[in-house]
Coordinates of C-alpha atoms and ligand atoms in Angstrom, one line a residue:
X1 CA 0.5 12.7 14.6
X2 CA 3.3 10.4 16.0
X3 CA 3.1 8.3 12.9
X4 CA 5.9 7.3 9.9
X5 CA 6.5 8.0 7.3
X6 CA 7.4 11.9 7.8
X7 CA 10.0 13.7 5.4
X8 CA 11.9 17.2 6.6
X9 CA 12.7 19.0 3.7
X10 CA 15.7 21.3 3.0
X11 CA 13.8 24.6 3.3
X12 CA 12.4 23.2 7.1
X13 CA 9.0 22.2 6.6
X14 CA 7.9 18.6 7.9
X15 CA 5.7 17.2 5.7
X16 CA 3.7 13.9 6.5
X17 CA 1.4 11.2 5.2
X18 CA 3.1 8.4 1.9
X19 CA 0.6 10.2 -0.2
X20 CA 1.4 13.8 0.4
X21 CA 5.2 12.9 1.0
X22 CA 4.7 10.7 -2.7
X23 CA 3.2 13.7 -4.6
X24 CA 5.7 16.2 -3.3
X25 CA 8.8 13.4 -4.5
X26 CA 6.9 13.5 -7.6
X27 CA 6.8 17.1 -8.2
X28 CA 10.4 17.3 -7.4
X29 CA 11.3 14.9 -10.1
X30 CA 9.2 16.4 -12.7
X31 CA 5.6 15.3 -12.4
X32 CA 5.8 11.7 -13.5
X33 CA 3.7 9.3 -11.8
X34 CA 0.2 10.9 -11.7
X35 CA -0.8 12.1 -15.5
X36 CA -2.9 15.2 -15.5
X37 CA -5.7 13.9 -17.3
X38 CA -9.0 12.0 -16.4
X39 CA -6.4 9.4 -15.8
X40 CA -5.3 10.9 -12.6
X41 CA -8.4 10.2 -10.7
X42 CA -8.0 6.4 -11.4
X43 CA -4.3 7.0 -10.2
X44 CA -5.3 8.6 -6.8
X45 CA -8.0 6.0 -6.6
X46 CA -5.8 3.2 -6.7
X47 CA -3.2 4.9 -4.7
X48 CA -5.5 5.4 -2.0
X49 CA -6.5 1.6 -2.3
X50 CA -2.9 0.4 -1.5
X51 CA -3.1 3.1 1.5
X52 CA -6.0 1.2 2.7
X53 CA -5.0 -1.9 2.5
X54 CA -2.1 -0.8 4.3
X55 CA -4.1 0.7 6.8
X56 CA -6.3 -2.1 7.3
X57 CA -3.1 -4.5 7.7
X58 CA -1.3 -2.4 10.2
X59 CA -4.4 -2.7 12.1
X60 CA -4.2 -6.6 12.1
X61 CA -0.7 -6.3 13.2
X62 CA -1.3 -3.8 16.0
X63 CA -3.7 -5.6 17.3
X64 CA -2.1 -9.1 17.6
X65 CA 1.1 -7.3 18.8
X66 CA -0.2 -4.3 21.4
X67 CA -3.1 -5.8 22.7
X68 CA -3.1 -8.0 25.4
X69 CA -4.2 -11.4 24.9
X70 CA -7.4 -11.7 26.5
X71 CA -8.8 -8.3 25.1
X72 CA -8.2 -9.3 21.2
X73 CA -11.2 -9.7 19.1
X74 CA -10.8 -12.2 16.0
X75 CA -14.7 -10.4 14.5
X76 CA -12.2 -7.0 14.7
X77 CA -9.4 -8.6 12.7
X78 CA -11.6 -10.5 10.1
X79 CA -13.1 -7.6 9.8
X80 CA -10.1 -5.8 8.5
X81 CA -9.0 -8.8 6.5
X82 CA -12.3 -8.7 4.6
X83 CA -11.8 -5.2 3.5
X84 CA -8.2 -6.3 1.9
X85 CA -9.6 -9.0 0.6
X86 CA -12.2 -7.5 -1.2
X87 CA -9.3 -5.2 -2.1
X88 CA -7.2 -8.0 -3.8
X89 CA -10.8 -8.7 -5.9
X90 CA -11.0 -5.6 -7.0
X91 CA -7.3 -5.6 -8.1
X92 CA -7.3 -8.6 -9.8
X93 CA -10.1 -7.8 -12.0
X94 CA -11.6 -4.4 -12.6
X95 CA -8.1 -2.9 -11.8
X96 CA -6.0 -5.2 -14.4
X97 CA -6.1 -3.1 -17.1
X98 CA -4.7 -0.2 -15.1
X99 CA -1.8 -2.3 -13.1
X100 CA -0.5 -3.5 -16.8
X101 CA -0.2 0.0 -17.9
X102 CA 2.0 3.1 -17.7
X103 CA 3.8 2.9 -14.1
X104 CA 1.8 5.5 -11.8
X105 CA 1.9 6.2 -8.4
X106 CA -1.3 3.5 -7.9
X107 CA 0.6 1.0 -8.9
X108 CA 3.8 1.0 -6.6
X109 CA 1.5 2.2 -3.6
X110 CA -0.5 -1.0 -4.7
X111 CA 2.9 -3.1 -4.7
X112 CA 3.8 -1.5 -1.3
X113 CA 0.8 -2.9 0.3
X114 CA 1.4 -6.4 -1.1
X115 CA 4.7 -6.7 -0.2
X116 CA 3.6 -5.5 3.1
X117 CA 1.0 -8.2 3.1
X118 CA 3.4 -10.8 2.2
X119 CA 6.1 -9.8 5.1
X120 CA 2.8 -9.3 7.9
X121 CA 0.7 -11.7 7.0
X122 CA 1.9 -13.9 4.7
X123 CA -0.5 -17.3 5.9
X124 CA -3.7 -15.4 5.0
X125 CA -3.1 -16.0 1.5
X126 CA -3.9 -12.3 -0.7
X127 CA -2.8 -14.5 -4.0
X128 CA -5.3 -17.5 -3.4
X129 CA -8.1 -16.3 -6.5
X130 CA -6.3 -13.3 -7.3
X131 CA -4.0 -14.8 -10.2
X132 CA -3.5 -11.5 -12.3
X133 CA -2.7 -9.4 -9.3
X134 CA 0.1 -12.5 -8.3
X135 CA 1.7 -12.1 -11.6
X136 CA 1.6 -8.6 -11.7
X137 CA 3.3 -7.9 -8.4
X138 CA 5.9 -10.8 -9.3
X139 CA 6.5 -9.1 -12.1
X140 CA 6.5 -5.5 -10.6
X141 CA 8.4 -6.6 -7.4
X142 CA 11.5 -7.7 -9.5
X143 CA 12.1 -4.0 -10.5
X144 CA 15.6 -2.6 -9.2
X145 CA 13.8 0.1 -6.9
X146 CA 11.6 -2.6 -5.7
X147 CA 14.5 -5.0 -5.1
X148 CA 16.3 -2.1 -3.2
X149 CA 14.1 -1.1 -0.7
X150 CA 12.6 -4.5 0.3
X151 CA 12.7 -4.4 3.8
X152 CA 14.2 -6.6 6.0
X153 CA 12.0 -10.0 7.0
X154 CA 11.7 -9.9 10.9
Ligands
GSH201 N1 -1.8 6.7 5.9 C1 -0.6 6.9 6.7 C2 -0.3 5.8 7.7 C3 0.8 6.1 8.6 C4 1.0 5.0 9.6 O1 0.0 4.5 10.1 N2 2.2 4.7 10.0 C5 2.5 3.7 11.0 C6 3.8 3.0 10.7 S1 3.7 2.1 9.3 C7 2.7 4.5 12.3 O2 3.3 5.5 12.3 N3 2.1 3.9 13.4 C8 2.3 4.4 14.7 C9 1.1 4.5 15.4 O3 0.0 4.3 14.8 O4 1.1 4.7 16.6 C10 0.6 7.0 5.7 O5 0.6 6.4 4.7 O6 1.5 7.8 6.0

């Protein structure tokens, strides 16, 4: 697929995709971030949200970076941005309840796409309305796994 992330494992297989590559992690380390009740669906739900917000702000980037000036379309890349913004609505109300709980998989894939957001495209504003998702993810982003694989501004 020529994409990152991919993950070679020790017995040869390549496996690819955050999500597969994130429940494969999991298993290894004793099947701890997706519960396997009716929970899990939320959990896969809101992982999947932080994917697409991802996805959707990858787009934005690619196409500011890749395309050529004259061929960029600003209707494309609102477009996109409506989709994380409507994300961010959803987050910071009907999905409160379930960022303030037990630490899941949802929630860092969630925190992954802010902190994304906040090295890409940082002057669009996710926070402005969204005031229990901004405390949240200042809260979550202080965590010492957060903290260490923050990457690099550039
Ligand atoms: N949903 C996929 C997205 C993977 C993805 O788009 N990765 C980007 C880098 S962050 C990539 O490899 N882009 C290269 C390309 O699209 O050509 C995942 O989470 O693994």
């Amino acid at each position: 697929m020529a994409k990152l992330p991919a993950l070679e494992c020790d017995d040869g297989r390549t496996l690819y995709d955050s999500r597969v590559i994130c429940a494969y992690l999991d298993e290894k380390a004793g099947n701890k971030l997706y519960s396997s009740d009716a929970q899990r669906w939320d959990t896969l739900t809101l992982e999947a949200m932080g994917d697409g917000i991802l996805d959707a702000a990858l787009l934005i980037t690619y196409e500011a970076r890749l395309r050529p000036e004259g061929k960029r379309s600003d209707d494309w890349t609102n477009a996109q941005w409506c989709r994380i913004a409507g994300a961010c609505a959803a987050l910071d109300t009907r999905w409160a309840e379930h960022l303030m709980g037990p630490m899941d998989m949802g929630q860092i894939g969630v925190a992954c796409a802010l902190g994304y957001l906040d090295i890409r495209h940082g002057t669009r504003g996710w926070r402005q309305g969204n005031d229990a998702l901004s405390n949240w993810y200042a809260t979550f982003k202080e965590r010492p796994s957060m903290k260490a694989t923050e990457p690099p501004a550039n």
